[in-house]
PDB file of C-alpha atoms in Angstrom:
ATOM      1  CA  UNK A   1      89.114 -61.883-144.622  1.00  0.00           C
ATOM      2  CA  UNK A   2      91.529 -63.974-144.751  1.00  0.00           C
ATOM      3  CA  UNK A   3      93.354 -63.712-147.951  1.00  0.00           C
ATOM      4  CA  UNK A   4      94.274 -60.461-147.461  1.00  0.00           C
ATOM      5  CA  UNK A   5      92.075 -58.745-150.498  1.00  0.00           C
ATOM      6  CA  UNK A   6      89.153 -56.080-150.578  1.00  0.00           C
ATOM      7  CA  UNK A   7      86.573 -55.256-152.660  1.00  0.00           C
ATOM      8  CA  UNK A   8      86.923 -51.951-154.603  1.00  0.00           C
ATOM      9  CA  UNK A   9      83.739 -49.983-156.146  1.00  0.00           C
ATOM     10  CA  UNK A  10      84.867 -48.493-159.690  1.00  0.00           C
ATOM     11  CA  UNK A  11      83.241 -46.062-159.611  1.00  0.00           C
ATOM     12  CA  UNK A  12      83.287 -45.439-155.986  1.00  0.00           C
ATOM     13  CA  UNK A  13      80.100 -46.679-154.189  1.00  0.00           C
ATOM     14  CA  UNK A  14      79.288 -43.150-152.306  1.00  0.00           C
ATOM     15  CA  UNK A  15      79.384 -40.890-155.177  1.00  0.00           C
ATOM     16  CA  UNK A  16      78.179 -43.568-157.777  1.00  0.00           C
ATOM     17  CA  UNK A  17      75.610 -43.716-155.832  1.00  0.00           C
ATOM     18  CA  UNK A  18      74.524 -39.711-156.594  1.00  0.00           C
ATOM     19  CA  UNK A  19      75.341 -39.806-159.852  1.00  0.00           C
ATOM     20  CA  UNK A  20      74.739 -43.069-161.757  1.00  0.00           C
ATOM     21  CA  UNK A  21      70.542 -43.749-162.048  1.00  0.00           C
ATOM     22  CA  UNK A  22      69.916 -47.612-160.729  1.00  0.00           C
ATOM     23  CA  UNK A  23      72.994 -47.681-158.946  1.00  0.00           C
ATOM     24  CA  UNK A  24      73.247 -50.685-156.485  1.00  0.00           C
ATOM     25  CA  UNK A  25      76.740 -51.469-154.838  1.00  0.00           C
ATOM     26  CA  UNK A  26      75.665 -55.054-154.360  1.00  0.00           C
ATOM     27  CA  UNK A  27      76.053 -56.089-158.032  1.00  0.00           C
ATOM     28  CA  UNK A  28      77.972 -52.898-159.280  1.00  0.00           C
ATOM     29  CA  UNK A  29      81.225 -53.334-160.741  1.00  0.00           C
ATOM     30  CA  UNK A  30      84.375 -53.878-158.274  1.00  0.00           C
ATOM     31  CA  UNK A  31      87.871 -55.066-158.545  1.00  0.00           C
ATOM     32  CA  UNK A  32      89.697 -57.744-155.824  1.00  0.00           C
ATOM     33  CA  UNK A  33      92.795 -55.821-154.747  1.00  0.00           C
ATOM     34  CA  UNK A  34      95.603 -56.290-151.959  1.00  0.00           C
ATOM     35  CA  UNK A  35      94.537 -54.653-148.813  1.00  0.00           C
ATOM     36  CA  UNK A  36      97.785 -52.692-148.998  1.00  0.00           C
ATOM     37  CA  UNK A  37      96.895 -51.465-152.371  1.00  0.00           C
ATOM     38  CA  UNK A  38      93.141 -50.899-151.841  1.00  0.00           C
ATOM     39  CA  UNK A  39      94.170 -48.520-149.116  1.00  0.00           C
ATOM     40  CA  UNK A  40      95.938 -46.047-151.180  1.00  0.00           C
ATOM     41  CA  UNK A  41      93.098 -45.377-153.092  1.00  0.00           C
ATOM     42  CA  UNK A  42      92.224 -42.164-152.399  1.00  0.00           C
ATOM     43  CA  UNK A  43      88.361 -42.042-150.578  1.00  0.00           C
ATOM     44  CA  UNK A  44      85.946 -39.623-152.314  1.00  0.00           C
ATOM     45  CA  UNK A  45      83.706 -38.210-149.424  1.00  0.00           C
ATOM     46  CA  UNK A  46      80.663 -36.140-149.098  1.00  0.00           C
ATOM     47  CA  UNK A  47      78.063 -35.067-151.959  1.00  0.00           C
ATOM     48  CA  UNK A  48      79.651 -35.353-155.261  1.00  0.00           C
ATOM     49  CA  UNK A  49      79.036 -32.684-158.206  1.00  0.00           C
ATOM     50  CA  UNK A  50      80.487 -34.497-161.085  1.00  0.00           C
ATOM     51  CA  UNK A  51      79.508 -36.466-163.698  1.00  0.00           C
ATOM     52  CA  UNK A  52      79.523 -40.163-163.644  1.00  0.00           C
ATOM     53  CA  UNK A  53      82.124 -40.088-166.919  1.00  0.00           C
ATOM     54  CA  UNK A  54      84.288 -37.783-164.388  1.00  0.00           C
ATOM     55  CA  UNK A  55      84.156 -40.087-161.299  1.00  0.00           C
ATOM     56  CA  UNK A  56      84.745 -43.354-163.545  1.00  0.00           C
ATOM     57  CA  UNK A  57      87.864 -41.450-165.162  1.00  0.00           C
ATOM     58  CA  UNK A  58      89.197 -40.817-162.001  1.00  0.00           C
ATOM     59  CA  UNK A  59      88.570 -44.352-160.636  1.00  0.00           C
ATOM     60  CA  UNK A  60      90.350 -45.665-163.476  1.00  0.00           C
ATOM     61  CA  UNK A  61      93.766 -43.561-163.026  1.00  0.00           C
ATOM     62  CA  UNK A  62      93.304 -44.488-159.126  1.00  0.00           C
ATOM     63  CA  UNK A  63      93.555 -47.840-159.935  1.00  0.00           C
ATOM     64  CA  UNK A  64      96.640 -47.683-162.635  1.00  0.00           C
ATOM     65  CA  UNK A  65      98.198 -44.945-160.163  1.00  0.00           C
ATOM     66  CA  UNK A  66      97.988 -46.598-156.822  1.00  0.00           C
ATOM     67  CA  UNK A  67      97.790 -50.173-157.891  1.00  0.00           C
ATOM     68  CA  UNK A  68      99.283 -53.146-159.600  1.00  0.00           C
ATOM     69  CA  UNK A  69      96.000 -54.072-161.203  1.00  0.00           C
ATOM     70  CA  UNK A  70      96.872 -55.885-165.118  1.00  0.00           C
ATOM     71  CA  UNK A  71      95.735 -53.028-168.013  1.00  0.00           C
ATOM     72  CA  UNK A  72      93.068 -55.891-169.263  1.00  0.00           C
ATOM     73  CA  UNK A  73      91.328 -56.196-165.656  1.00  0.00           C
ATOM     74  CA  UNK A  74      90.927 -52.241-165.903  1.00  0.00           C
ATOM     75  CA  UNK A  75      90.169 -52.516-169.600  1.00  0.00           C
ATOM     76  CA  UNK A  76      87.274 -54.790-168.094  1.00  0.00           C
ATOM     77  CA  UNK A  77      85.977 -53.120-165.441  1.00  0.00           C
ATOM     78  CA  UNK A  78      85.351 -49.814-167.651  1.00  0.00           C
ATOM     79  CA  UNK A  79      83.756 -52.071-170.091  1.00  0.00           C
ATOM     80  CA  UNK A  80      81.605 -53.825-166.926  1.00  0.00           C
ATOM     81  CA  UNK A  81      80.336 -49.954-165.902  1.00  0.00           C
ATOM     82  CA  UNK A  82      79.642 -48.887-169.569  1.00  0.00           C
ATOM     83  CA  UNK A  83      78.013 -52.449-170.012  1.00  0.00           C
ATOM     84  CA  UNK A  84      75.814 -52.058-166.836  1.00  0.00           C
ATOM     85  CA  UNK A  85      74.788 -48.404-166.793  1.00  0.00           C
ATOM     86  CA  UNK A  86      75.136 -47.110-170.627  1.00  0.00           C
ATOM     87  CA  UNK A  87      72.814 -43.786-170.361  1.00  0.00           C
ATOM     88  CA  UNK A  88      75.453 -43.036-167.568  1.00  0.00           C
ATOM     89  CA  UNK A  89      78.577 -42.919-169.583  1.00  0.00           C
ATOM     90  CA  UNK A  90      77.493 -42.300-173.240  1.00  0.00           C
ATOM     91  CA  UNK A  91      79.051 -39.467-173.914  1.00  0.00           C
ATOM     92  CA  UNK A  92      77.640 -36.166-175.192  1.00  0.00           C
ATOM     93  CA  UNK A  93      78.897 -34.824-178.648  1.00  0.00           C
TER      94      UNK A  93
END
């Protein structure tokens, strides 16, 4: 409220949701960001036909595209998603 940050979802909350098995936005992993910066995020809408490797991709260049979030805090928060849902983002050889 009123220090001027929200809460991003990475990977979004509405089509992790579809996609990611177990997938619970209140402990999911998120990033504090500048209002201003949060809001340029483009906002994925409707049902999602990706997969969750896809939608976490494009969260990540979202977040070095549109905002001044440090490298290591994204480094993190891809580690945080593979950490928390690992049959959703090994990937497939």
């Amino acid at each position: 409220m009123g220090d001027k940050l929200d809460i991003h979802h990475a990977a979004q909350k509405h089509p992790a949701g579809q996609v990611i098995t177990g997938y619970d936005p209140k402990v999911a992993p998120s990033i504090a960001l500048p209002r201003g910066e949060h809001k340029l995020i483009p906002t994925m809408k409707g049902p999602y036909t990706g997969s969750a490797r896809d939608l976490l991709a494009k969260d990540i260049r979202d977040l070095r595209n549109y905002t001044n979030a440090p490298p290591s805090a994204i480094k993190d928060l891809l580690n945080l998603n593979k950490e928390m849902y690992p049959e959703a983002f090994t990937k497939i050889r």
